Amino acid sequence: MLRSLVGSEMCIRDRYMGNKKQRNMKALALVLAVLVATGFATKFQTALPSLNPNNKVPMNILSEIASRIAADGPLDDIFNLFNSLESQIRNEQVQHDELYARQQVECSGERSFREKEIADATNAINLATDEKNAAAVSLSQNQQQLETNVKSQADVSALIKDLEEQRAAANAVYKRRNAEF
């Protein structure tokens, strides 16, 4: 029967068969893409929830794509859904990048502020340590001076006592001489 087909009929038959094969290949590719995208979307949805609550959740779009493939819907609708998903993901990526940039600026400012605080605290500690060391040296010098003063006071007290004893002895001699006259 194939031998009896005319050239134009064979062309029509081959085009139909080719379209059917091509359509099956596209559907298979879409199913695989949906499976891969579903895996990524699940991670995407749990790790980075949608920043814009008005957007469809990627899982909903993927479910819609899967249902249209199962219903043997037109490929254009499926491609439009994929484009919608891609657009949504790109928009959320832009929002994420903007948020990341803002957070980097905030972190940079916070880091500079904290580093300045650390430098100020380090300077304060160094100054306090210098003051403590100076106070320790002063304390040591003052303790030595106190010991010297205490020794000098003891020497002066002993000298005063000796002088008082000499005076008392001289006074006693004076009184005795006066009493004899």
PDB file of N, CA, C and O in Angstrom, residues 99-117:
ATOM      1  N   LEU A  99      17.495  43.251  47.716  1.00  0.00           N
ATOM      2  CA  LEU A  99      17.521  43.050  49.166  1.00  0.00           C
ATOM      3  C   LEU A  99      18.933  42.706  49.631  1.00  0.00           C
ATOM      4  O   LEU A  99      19.419  43.235  50.629  1.00  0.00           O
ATOM      5  N   TYR A 100      19.593  41.848  48.888  1.00  0.00           N
ATOM      6  CA  TYR A 100      20.965  41.461  49.212  1.00  0.00           C
ATOM      7  C   TYR A 100      21.885  42.676  49.184  1.00  0.00           C
ATOM      8  O   TYR A 100      22.711  42.861  50.090  1.00  0.00           O
ATOM      9  N   ALA A 101      21.731  43.527  48.161  1.00  0.00           N
ATOM     10  CA  ALA A 101      22.571  44.731  48.057  1.00  0.00           C
ATOM     11  C   ALA A 101      22.321  45.661  49.246  1.00  0.00           C
ATOM     12  O   ALA A 101      23.273  46.201  49.828  1.00  0.00           O
ATOM     13  N   ARG A 102      21.036  45.841  49.616  1.00  0.00           N
ATOM     14  CA  ARG A 102      20.719  46.693  50.772  1.00  0.00           C
ATOM     15  C   ARG A 102      21.331  46.108  52.042  1.00  0.00           C
ATOM     16  O   ARG A 102      21.891  46.834  52.865  1.00  0.00           O
ATOM     17  N   GLN A 103      21.219  44.794  52.197  1.00  0.00           N
ATOM     18  CA  GLN A 103      21.766  44.159  53.386  1.00  0.00           C
ATOM     19  C   GLN A 103      23.286  44.253  53.412  1.00  0.00           C
ATOM     20  O   GLN A 103      23.875  44.411  54.482  1.00  0.00           O
ATOM     21  N   GLN A 104      23.920  44.180  52.247  1.00  0.00           N
ATOM     22  CA  GLN A 104      25.376  44.318  52.194  1.00  0.00           C
ATOM     23  C   GLN A 104      25.792  45.717  52.638  1.00  0.00           C
ATOM     24  O   GLN A 104      26.756  45.874  53.378  1.00  0.00           O
ATOM     25  N   VAL A 105      25.034  46.746  52.181  1.00  0.00           N
ATOM     26  CA  VAL A 105      25.334  48.120  52.584  1.00  0.00           C
ATOM     27  C   VAL A 105      25.141  48.263  54.094  1.00  0.00           C
ATOM     28  O   VAL A 105      25.978  48.848  54.790  1.00  0.00           O
ATOM     29  N   GLU A 106      24.022  47.716  54.603  1.00  0.00           N
ATOM     30  CA  GLU A 106      23.773  47.779  56.044  1.00  0.00           C
ATOM     31  C   GLU A 106      24.857  47.046  56.816  1.00  0.00           C
ATOM     32  O   GLU A 106      25.343  47.551  57.842  1.00  0.00           O
ATOM     33  N   CYS A 107      25.244  45.874  56.327  1.00  0.00           N
ATOM     34  CA  CYS A 107      26.295  45.098  57.010  1.00  0.00           C
ATOM     35  C   CYS A 107      27.619  45.844  56.968  1.00  0.00           C
ATOM     36  O   CYS A 107      28.355  45.842  57.952  1.00  0.00           O
ATOM     37  N   SER A 108      27.906  46.471  55.840  1.00  0.00           N
ATOM     38  CA  SER A 108      29.148  47.231  55.720  1.00  0.00           C
ATOM     39  C   SER A 108      29.155  48.383  56.714  1.00  0.00           C
ATOM     40  O   SER A 108      30.151  48.608  57.409  1.00  0.00           O
ATOM     41  N   GLY A 109      28.036  49.108  56.805  1.00  0.00           N
ATOM     42  CA  GLY A 109      27.926  50.200  57.771  1.00  0.00           C
ATOM     43  C   GLY A 109      28.024  49.689  59.198  1.00  0.00           C
ATOM     44  O   GLY A 109      28.716  50.289  60.032  1.00  0.00           O
ATOM     45  N   GLU A 110      27.349  48.595  59.477  1.00  0.00           N
ATOM     46  CA  GLU A 110      27.385  48.008  60.817  1.00  0.00           C
ATOM     47  C   GLU A 110      28.797  47.537  61.145  1.00  0.00           C
ATOM     48  O   GLU A 110      29.290  47.735  62.251  1.00  0.00           O
ATOM     49  N   ARG A 111      29.444  46.921  60.164  1.00  0.00           N
ATOM     50  CA  ARG A 111      30.811  46.431  60.382  1.00  0.00           C
ATOM     51  C   ARG A 111      31.751  47.604  60.673  1.00  0.00           C
ATOM     52  O   ARG A 111      32.565  47.538  61.602  1.00  0.00           O
ATOM     53  N   SER A 112      31.628  48.691  59.903  1.00  0.00           N
ATOM     54  CA  SER A 112      32.467  49.874  60.140  1.00  0.00           C
ATOM     55  C   SER A 112      32.207  50.430  61.532  1.00  0.00           C
ATOM     56  O   SER A 112      33.145  50.789  62.258  1.00  0.00           O
ATOM     57  N   PHE A 113      30.934  50.512  61.899  1.00  0.00           N
ATOM     58  CA  PHE A 113      30.569  51.028  63.225  1.00  0.00           C
ATOM     59  C   PHE A 113      31.171  50.163  64.317  1.00  0.00           C
ATOM     60  O   PHE A 113      31.759  50.662  65.270  1.00  0.00           O
ATOM     61  N   ARG A 114      31.030  48.847  64.180  1.00  0.00           N
ATOM     62  CA  ARG A 114      31.551  47.920  65.188  1.00  0.00           C
ATOM     63  C   ARG A 114      33.081  47.967  65.248  1.00  0.00           C
ATOM     64  O   ARG A 114      33.671  47.898  66.323  1.00  0.00           O
ATOM     65  N   GLU A 115      33.727  48.069  64.084  1.00  0.00           N
ATOM     66  CA  GLU A 115      35.183  48.150  64.070  1.00  0.00           C
ATOM     67  C   GLU A 115      35.653  49.422  64.762  1.00  0.00           C
ATOM     68  O   GLU A 115      36.661  49.410  65.477  1.00  0.00           O
ATOM     69  N   LYS A 116      34.926  50.535  64.561  1.00  0.00           N
ATOM     70  CA  LYS A 116      35.265  51.788  65.243  1.00  0.00           C
ATOM     71  C   LYS A 116      35.066  51.632  66.750  1.00  0.00           C
ATOM     72  O   LYS A 116      35.897  52.096  67.538  1.00  0.00           O
ATOM     73  N   GLU A 117      33.979  50.979  67.141  1.00  0.00           N
ATOM     74  CA  GLU A 117      33.759  50.736  68.569  1.00  0.00           C
ATOM     75  C   GLU A 117      34.878  49.885  69.159  1.00  0.00           C
ATOM     76  O   GLU A 117      35.346  50.147  70.270  1.00  0.00           O
TER      77      GLU A 117
END
